[in-house]
C-alpha cells in the first residue's frame, strides 16, 4: 500500500528553505558561480527538456510553483544562480549533476522559463476577488 | 462459541453443515463423509445407488415433490438480541459488504430491526465501508458500525482502520467468525474463520474483544462504543461468533440485560500544568499556537479563537481538523514559529517536525535536520494521543522534549487555560499584547495579497492549474452551505489558502495515516452526513485515490448521496513520481520514463482513465475530460445543479501536478 503525501508542514518548510537558498545564491552568484554561466538557450527545446528532466513534477508545467517547489517563472533567477542552484542544491530539491542534465539542456530550460509571460494582476481576475 | 448439542436432531447448523459437506464428499474418507451425512439428516436413510433404470413412482416422488419443512431453531435468535443492543446506541448507518460469517445478524438487522438505526448501506469493499464511517464521524461526531468477514473482509478493511487510528476517529468494526472448529461448516466458512481475527488490527485499534455469550456481547458492544468515543477517539473491533449469532437465546436462568451507555468526559489537563502553561504564554514576547487535531467540535474552534485573541498570538493550523478560521487575522503560516519564544502545541501528531525541519537531501540517503526555533524557546504540549500509544505501529514520530507536557484533550483543557491566561497576564504586558495584534493584522493582509497573486500565475494553463480549479469550484458553491469533505489530491492547499473557512465543517482534514484510497469513500461518508444535515458536499478527488476502490461511487448512487466530486486528475501517483526522480538524481541516473511523463511505475496514463465514464457507469452524472480552463465554470454550474437535485456528480478535470 502506498503511503504518500508529505505533510503540509514539511512542505512549507521545504518551500521556505528553497526560497532562502535561492535568495542567498542570487546574492553571491556573481562572485562564486561565474564559471557556471549558461549560454543562451532555446525556449522551444527548453520546454521539452523541462518535462523530460522532471522539473514539472514539483514546479508545474509552466514553472508556476506549488507546495512542492517554488515559482520559477515568470522572471526566473539569473542563469548563474539558476545553474548553481540546480547543480548544488542542498535544500528540498535534489541536485542535478551534468551526467543527467547537460549544460545545454539547463540553458534551454532557463530560456523556457524566461519565455513565460507575466502573470496577470490578481485584481483583474474576478474569481480571485469573490 | 461452543455449539449447544442438546437438540442434535433439529440443529439447523448441522443441517447446513451437511449440505456443505455433500459437495465436498469426494475429498474426504467414506467414513467421515458418512458420519457427516448422518449427523446432517434427521433420520438415517440408505445411500442411493446409481442406476440406469427409470425411476419408480416412489423414487420420482421423493426426488421431485416439495420437501417437508426444514427443521427450525425454536426461540429468539441470538442476533435479534444483538440488534436490540445496537439499537440502544445512536448509530444511524451500517456501511458494509455482505458476508456469510455475519449472515445471521445481517438478517436480524434488516428484518427484525427493520433496517433502521442502523440502516444497512451496501458497499463494494470493506475499506470503503470503514472510510465512510471515518468521513461521517468528522461531520457528526457520531460513529458508524461496520460488519465484515473476520478474515478476508477485515484484511480488506485494515488500511482504512489504520487511517482512522492515526486520525483519532472512532469506527466500530465487527468481524464475523465461526470459532467452533468442530462444528462449523468446512470449506469456505473455515477459510473465513480464525482463532483470533482481531489480531490483525490489534496494533491500531483502541480495544477489541471476542464475546462468547450474548450477555458478554451486550457488555462488549457498549464498552466498545464507550472506549471508541472517549478522547482520544479510535477504532475498536469485536469478533462476532457465527454460532452466537445463529443459535437461539438460552438464558440459563439469567435474564439478559443491556448496559446503559454513559459518555465519558474527556481528560482535562492538570491544574498545575495549566497554570504553568498560562504563565509562560502570558509573559511571552512572541507566543505561537500550533493546532493539529485540537478542535473536535465547532466549540473547539470558538475556544481557540478566544485563546488566540486573549494573547493576540498567531495560530498555525496544521490542518488535520478545521481548528481556526483562515479569515481571522491571527491565522498565520508555519514560518511564524521561527520568531516564537513560547510555542503551544495542541494535539500535534508531530511536535518534532513542528519545530524542526528535515530535508531529504543528505549524503548516503540520510536526511538533514535543522531547527526552526530559537534557542531557549519554551514548548508546551497538550495532547491526548500521549494517553494511547502502541509498541508496533507508531504515529507519534520523533521524540521531542517539551517544557510543559499535558497528556490531555486540548479542547477540554482550553476553557481552563483561557481563564488561567487571563489571570496571568500582567498589567504592564497588555499594551504590548495589543500592539502584537496590530502587527498581525498587517501581516495577515499582506499574506492574503501574496496568496492571490501566486494563484494568478499560470491562470490560463492547460492542464488546469490547481489554483484555477479551486477558485472555479468555489465560485459555484460560495452561496451554498458548503462543506469540503475531502481534498485527497494535493492541490497546493489552495482551498485552505483562498476559500473562507470559518465553520468546523468547511474542512475535515486528511486521512490520518496517509493510506491512499481514503478520499473517495470518506467523501461519500461525509456527504451522507451532510445530506441529513442539509449541507452541500464537495470533494477534490485525486485519480490515484479513486483507483483503489471506485465501487464506492456505486454506493453513493445506490443510496442517493449527493456529492460534487471534482477530479484533480494529474495522471500519476505524484508523490512517488517525485520520490523516484529524487532517488534517480541522488544516484546520478537519468530517470527511466518508459514513454510516460513520470518515472516507470508512477504514471496513470497510456491509457488515460476516463473517470467520467467510470462514474457514469455507476449511476453518477459525469462529464470530462476537461482540459481547457475556460470550459470548467460552465461544467461546474451544470454539476452543481445535479447535486442540488440530490444526485452525485463527477467532473474529470485534467490538472497540473500540484
CSV table of N, CA, C and O in Angstrom, one decimal, chain B residues 11-82:
chain,number,residue,atom,x,y,z
B,11,UNK,N,-30.9,-29.5,14.8
B,11,UNK,CA,-29.9,-28.5,14.7
B,11,UNK,C,-29.8,-28.0,13.2
B,11,UNK,O,-29.4,-28.7,12.3
B,12,UNK,N,-30.1,-26.7,13.0
B,12,UNK,CA,-30.1,-26.1,11.7
B,12,UNK,C,-28.6,-26.0,11.3
B,12,UNK,O,-28.2,-26.1,10.1
B,13,UNK,N,-27.8,-25.7,12.3
B,13,UNK,CA,-26.4,-25.6,12.0
B,13,UNK,C,-25.8,-26.8,11.4
B,13,UNK,O,-25.1,-26.8,10.4
B,14,UNK,N,-26.2,-28.0,12.0
B,14,UNK,CA,-25.7,-29.2,11.5
B,14,UNK,C,-26.3,-29.6,10.1
B,14,UNK,O,-25.6,-30.2,9.3
B,15,UNK,N,-27.5,-29.2,10.0
B,15,UNK,CA,-28.2,-29.5,8.7
B,15,UNK,C,-27.4,-28.8,7.6
B,15,UNK,O,-27.0,-29.3,6.5
B,16,UNK,N,-27.1,-27.5,7.9
B,16,UNK,CA,-26.3,-26.7,6.9
B,16,UNK,C,-24.9,-27.3,6.7
B,16,UNK,O,-24.4,-27.3,5.6
B,17,UNK,N,-24.3,-27.7,7.7
B,17,UNK,CA,-23.0,-28.3,7.6
B,17,UNK,C,-23.1,-29.5,6.7
B,17,UNK,O,-22.2,-29.7,5.8
B,18,UNK,N,-24.1,-30.3,6.8
B,18,UNK,CA,-24.3,-31.5,5.9
B,18,UNK,C,-24.4,-31.1,4.5
B,18,UNK,O,-23.8,-31.7,3.6
B,19,UNK,N,-25.1,-30.0,4.2
B,19,UNK,CA,-25.3,-29.5,2.9
B,19,UNK,C,-24.0,-29.1,2.3
B,19,UNK,O,-23.6,-29.5,1.2
B,20,UNK,N,-23.2,-28.5,3.1
B,20,UNK,CA,-21.9,-28.0,2.6
B,20,UNK,C,-21.0,-29.2,2.4
B,20,UNK,O,-20.2,-29.2,1.4
B,21,UNK,N,-21.1,-30.2,3.2
B,21,UNK,CA,-20.2,-31.4,3.1
B,21,UNK,C,-20.5,-32.1,1.8
B,21,UNK,O,-19.7,-32.6,1.1
B,22,UNK,N,-21.8,-32.2,1.5
B,22,UNK,CA,-22.2,-33.0,0.4
B,22,UNK,C,-21.4,-32.7,-0.9
B,22,UNK,O,-21.0,-33.6,-1.6
B,23,UNK,N,-21.2,-31.4,-1.1
B,23,UNK,CA,-20.5,-31.0,-2.3
B,23,UNK,C,-19.0,-31.4,-2.3
B,23,UNK,O,-18.4,-31.6,-3.3
B,24,UNK,N,-18.5,-31.6,-1.1
B,24,UNK,CA,-17.1,-31.9,-1.0
B,24,UNK,C,-16.8,-33.4,-0.6
B,24,UNK,O,-15.7,-33.7,-0.2
B,25,UNK,N,-17.8,-34.2,-0.6
B,25,UNK,CA,-17.7,-35.5,-0.1
B,25,UNK,C,-16.6,-36.3,-0.7
B,25,UNK,O,-16.0,-37.2,-0.1
B,26,UNK,N,-16.3,-36.1,-1.9
B,26,UNK,CA,-15.3,-36.9,-2.6
B,26,UNK,C,-13.9,-36.6,-2.0
B,26,UNK,O,-13.0,-37.4,-2.2
B,27,UNK,N,-13.8,-35.5,-1.4
B,27,UNK,CA,-12.4,-35.1,-0.9
B,27,UNK,C,-12.2,-35.7,0.5
B,27,UNK,O,-11.1,-35.5,1.0
B,28,UNK,N,-13.1,-36.3,1.1
B,28,UNK,CA,-12.9,-36.9,2.4
B,28,UNK,C,-13.1,-38.4,2.4
B,28,UNK,O,-13.6,-39.0,1.4
B,29,UNK,N,-12.7,-39.1,3.5
B,29,UNK,CA,-12.8,-40.5,3.5
B,29,UNK,C,-14.3,-40.9,3.6
B,29,UNK,O,-15.1,-40.2,4.2
B,30,UNK,N,-14.6,-42.1,3.1
B,30,UNK,CA,-16.0,-42.5,3.2
B,30,UNK,C,-16.6,-42.5,4.6
B,30,UNK,O,-17.7,-42.1,4.8
B,31,UNK,N,-15.8,-42.9,5.5
B,31,UNK,CA,-16.4,-43.0,6.9
B,31,UNK,C,-16.7,-41.6,7.4
B,31,UNK,O,-17.7,-41.4,8.0
B,32,UNK,N,-15.8,-40.6,7.1
B,32,UNK,CA,-16.0,-39.3,7.6
B,32,UNK,C,-17.2,-38.7,6.9
B,32,UNK,O,-18.0,-38.0,7.4
B,33,UNK,N,-17.3,-39.0,5.6
B,33,UNK,CA,-18.4,-38.4,4.8
B,33,UNK,C,-19.7,-39.0,5.3
B,33,UNK,O,-20.7,-38.3,5.5
B,34,UNK,N,-19.7,-40.3,5.6
B,34,UNK,CA,-21.0,-40.9,6.2
B,34,UNK,C,-21.3,-40.3,7.5
B,34,UNK,O,-22.5,-40.0,7.8
B,35,UNK,N,-20.3,-40.1,8.3
B,35,UNK,CA,-20.6,-39.6,9.6
B,35,UNK,C,-21.2,-38.2,9.5
B,35,UNK,O,-22.1,-37.8,10.2
B,36,UNK,N,-20.6,-37.4,8.6
B,36,UNK,CA,-21.2,-36.0,8.4
B,36,UNK,C,-22.6,-36.1,7.9
B,36,UNK,O,-23.5,-35.3,8.4
B,37,UNK,N,-22.9,-36.9,7.0
B,37,UNK,CA,-24.2,-37.0,6.4
B,37,UNK,C,-25.2,-37.5,7.5
B,37,UNK,O,-26.3,-37.0,7.6
B,38,UNK,N,-24.7,-38.4,8.3
B,38,UNK,CA,-25.5,-39.0,9.4
B,38,UNK,C,-25.9,-37.9,10.3
B,38,UNK,O,-27.1,-37.8,10.7
B,39,UNK,N,-25.0,-37.1,10.6
B,39,UNK,CA,-25.3,-36.0,11.6
B,39,UNK,C,-26.2,-35.0,11.0
B,39,UNK,O,-26.9,-34.3,11.7
B,40,UNK,N,-26.1,-34.9,9.6
B,40,UNK,CA,-26.9,-33.8,9.0
B,40,UNK,C,-28.3,-34.1,8.7
B,40,UNK,O,-29.1,-33.2,8.5
B,41,UNK,N,-28.7,-35.3,8.7
B,41,UNK,CA,-30.1,-35.6,8.4
B,41,UNK,C,-30.8,-36.1,9.6
B,41,UNK,O,-30.3,-36.9,10.4
B,42,UNK,N,-32.1,-35.7,9.7
B,42,UNK,CA,-32.9,-36.1,10.9
B,42,UNK,C,-33.0,-37.6,11.0
B,42,UNK,O,-32.9,-38.1,12.1
B,43,UNK,N,-33.2,-38.3,9.9
B,43,UNK,CA,-33.4,-39.8,10.0
B,43,UNK,C,-32.5,-40.4,9.0
B,43,UNK,O,-32.4,-40.0,7.9
B,44,UNK,N,-31.7,-41.4,9.5
B,44,UNK,CA,-30.8,-42.1,8.6
B,44,UNK,C,-31.5,-42.8,7.5
B,44,UNK,O,-32.5,-43.4,7.7
B,45,UNK,N,-31.0,-42.7,6.2
B,45,UNK,CA,-31.6,-43.3,5.1
B,45,UNK,C,-30.5,-44.0,4.3
B,45,UNK,O,-29.4,-43.5,4.3
B,46,UNK,N,-30.8,-45.1,3.6
B,46,UNK,CA,-29.7,-45.8,2.9
B,46,UNK,C,-29.3,-44.9,1.8
B,46,UNK,O,-30.0,-44.2,1.1
B,47,UNK,N,-28.0,-44.9,1.5
B,47,UNK,CA,-27.4,-44.1,0.5
B,47,UNK,C,-27.9,-44.5,-0.9
B,47,UNK,O,-28.0,-45.7,-1.2
B,48,UNK,N,-28.4,-43.6,-1.8
B,48,UNK,CA,-28.9,-44.0,-3.1
B,48,UNK,C,-27.8,-44.6,-3.9
B,48,UNK,O,-26.6,-44.1,-3.9
B,49,UNK,N,-28.1,-45.6,-4.7
B,49,UNK,CA,-27.1,-46.2,-5.6
B,49,UNK,C,-27.4,-45.8,-7.0
B,49,UNK,O,-28.5,-45.6,-7.4
B,50,UNK,N,-26.3,-45.6,-7.8
B,50,UNK,CA,-26.5,-45.2,-9.1
B,50,UNK,C,-27.3,-46.3,-9.9
B,50,UNK,O,-27.0,-47.5,-9.7
B,51,UNK,N,-28.2,-45.9,-10.8
B,51,UNK,CA,-29.0,-46.9,-11.5
B,51,UNK,C,-29.3,-46.3,-12.9
B,51,UNK,O,-29.6,-45.1,-13.1
B,52,UNK,N,-29.3,-47.2,-13.9
B,52,UNK,CA,-29.7,-46.8,-15.3
B,52,UNK,C,-31.2,-47.0,-15.5
B,52,UNK,O,-31.7,-46.6,-16.5
B,53,UNK,N,-31.9,-47.6,-14.5
B,53,UNK,CA,-33.3,-47.9,-14.7
B,53,UNK,C,-34.1,-46.6,-14.5
B,53,UNK,O,-33.7,-45.7,-13.8
B,54,UNK,N,-35.3,-46.6,-15.2
B,54,UNK,CA,-36.2,-45.4,-15.0
B,54,UNK,C,-36.6,-45.4,-13.5
B,54,UNK,O,-36.8,-46.5,-12.9
B,55,UNK,N,-36.8,-44.2,-12.9
B,55,UNK,CA,-37.2,-44.2,-11.5
B,55,UNK,C,-38.6,-44.8,-11.3
B,55,UNK,O,-39.5,-44.6,-12.2
B,56,UNK,N,-38.8,-45.4,-10.2
B,56,UNK,CA,-40.1,-45.9,-9.8
B,56,UNK,C,-41.0,-44.7,-9.4
B,56,UNK,O,-40.4,-43.6,-9.2
B,57,UNK,N,-42.3,-44.9,-9.2
B,57,UNK,CA,-43.2,-43.8,-8.7
B,57,UNK,C,-42.6,-43.3,-7.4
B,57,UNK,O,-42.6,-42.1,-7.1
B,58,UNK,N,-42.2,-44.2,-6.5
B,58,UNK,CA,-41.8,-43.8,-5.2
B,58,UNK,C,-40.5,-42.9,-5.3
B,58,UNK,O,-40.4,-41.9,-4.6
B,59,UNK,N,-39.6,-43.4,-6.1
B,59,UNK,CA,-38.3,-42.6,-6.3
B,59,UNK,C,-38.6,-41.2,-6.9
B,59,UNK,O,-38.1,-40.2,-6.5
B,60,UNK,N,-39.4,-41.2,-7.9
B,60,UNK,CA,-39.7,-40.0,-8.6
B,60,UNK,C,-40.4,-39.0,-7.7
B,60,UNK,O,-40.1,-37.8,-7.6
B,61,UNK,N,-41.3,-39.5,-6.8
B,61,UNK,CA,-42.0,-38.6,-5.9
B,61,UNK,C,-41.0,-38.1,-4.9
B,61,UNK,O,-41.0,-36.9,-4.5
B,62,UNK,N,-40.1,-38.9,-4.4
B,62,UNK,CA,-39.1,-38.5,-3.4
B,62,UNK,C,-38.2,-37.4,-4.0
B,62,UNK,O,-37.7,-36.5,-3.2
B,63,UNK,N,-37.9,-37.5,-5.3
B,63,UNK,CA,-36.9,-36.6,-5.8
B,63,UNK,C,-37.5,-35.3,-6.3
B,63,UNK,O,-36.8,-34.3,-6.6
B,64,UNK,N,-38.9,-35.3,-6.6
B,64,UNK,CA,-39.4,-34.1,-7.2
B,64,UNK,C,-40.5,-33.4,-6.3
B,64,UNK,O,-40.8,-32.2,-6.5
B,65,UNK,N,-41.0,-34.0,-5.3
B,65,UNK,CA,-42.1,-33.4,-4.5
B,65,UNK,C,-41.5,-32.3,-3.6
B,65,UNK,O,-40.3,-32.3,-3.4
B,66,UNK,N,-42.4,-31.5,-3.2
B,66,UNK,CA,-42.0,-30.4,-2.2
B,66,UNK,C,-41.5,-31.1,-0.9
B,66,UNK,O,-42.1,-31.9,-0.4
B,67,UNK,N,-40.3,-30.7,-0.5
B,67,UNK,CA,-39.7,-31.3,0.7
B,67,UNK,C,-40.5,-30.9,1.9
B,67,UNK,O,-41.1,-29.8,1.9
B,68,UNK,N,-40.4,-31.7,2.9
B,68,UNK,CA,-41.0,-31.3,4.2
B,68,UNK,C,-40.4,-30.0,4.7
B,68,UNK,O,-39.2,-29.8,4.4
B,69,UNK,N,-41.0,-29.3,5.5
B,69,UNK,CA,-40.5,-28.0,6.1
B,69,UNK,C,-39.2,-28.4,6.8
B,69,UNK,O,-39.1,-29.4,7.5
B,70,UNK,N,-38.2,-27.6,6.6
B,70,UNK,CA,-36.9,-27.9,7.2
B,70,UNK,C,-37.0,-27.6,8.7
B,70,UNK,O,-37.8,-26.8,9.2
B,71,UNK,N,-36.2,-28.3,9.5
B,71,UNK,CA,-36.3,-28.1,10.9
B,71,UNK,C,-35.8,-26.7,11.3
B,71,UNK,O,-34.9,-26.2,10.6
B,72,UNK,N,-36.5,-26.0,12.1
B,72,UNK,CA,-36.1,-24.6,12.5
B,72,UNK,C,-35.6,-24.6,13.9
B,72,UNK,O,-36.0,-25.5,14.7
B,73,UNK,N,-34.9,-23.6,14.2
B,73,UNK,CA,-34.5,-23.4,15.6
B,73,UNK,C,-35.6,-22.7,16.3
B,73,UNK,O,-36.1,-21.6,15.9
B,74,UNK,N,-36.0,-23.2,17.5
B,74,UNK,CA,-37.0,-22.5,18.2
B,74,UNK,C,-36.5,-21.4,19.0
B,74,UNK,O,-35.3,-21.2,19.3
B,75,UNK,N,-37.4,-20.5,19.5
B,75,UNK,CA,-36.9,-19.4,20.3
B,75,UNK,C,-36.5,-18.1,19.6
B,75,UNK,O,-36.6,-18.0,18.4
B,76,UNK,N,-35.9,-17.2,20.4
B,76,UNK,CA,-35.5,-15.9,19.8
B,76,UNK,C,-34.1,-16.1,19.4
B,76,UNK,O,-33.2,-16.6,20.1
B,77,UNK,N,-33.8,-15.6,18.1
B,77,UNK,CA,-32.4,-15.7,17.6
B,77,UNK,C,-31.5,-14.8,18.4
B,77,UNK,O,-31.8,-13.7,18.8
B,78,UNK,N,-30.3,-15.3,18.7
B,78,UNK,CA,-29.3,-14.5,19.4
B,78,UNK,C,-29.0,-13.2,18.7
B,78,UNK,O,-28.8,-12.2,19.3
B,79,UNK,N,-29.0,-13.2,17.4
B,79,UNK,CA,-28.7,-12.0,16.6
B,79,UNK,C,-29.8,-10.9,16.8
B,79,UNK,O,-29.5,-9.7,16.6
B,80,UNK,N,-31.0,-11.4,17.1
B,80,UNK,CA,-32.0,-10.4,17.4
B,80,UNK,C,-31.7,-9.6,18.6
B,80,UNK,O,-31.9,-8.4,18.7
B,81,UNK,N,-31.2,-10.3,19.6
B,81,UNK,CA,-30.8,-9.6,20.9
B,81,UNK,C,-29.6,-8.6,20.6
B,81,UNK,O,-29.6,-7.5,21.1
B,82,UNK,N,-28.7,-9.1,19.7
B,82,UNK,CA,-27.6,-8.2,19.3
B,82,UNK,C,-28.1,-6.9,18.7
B,82,UNK,O,-27.6,-5.8,19.0
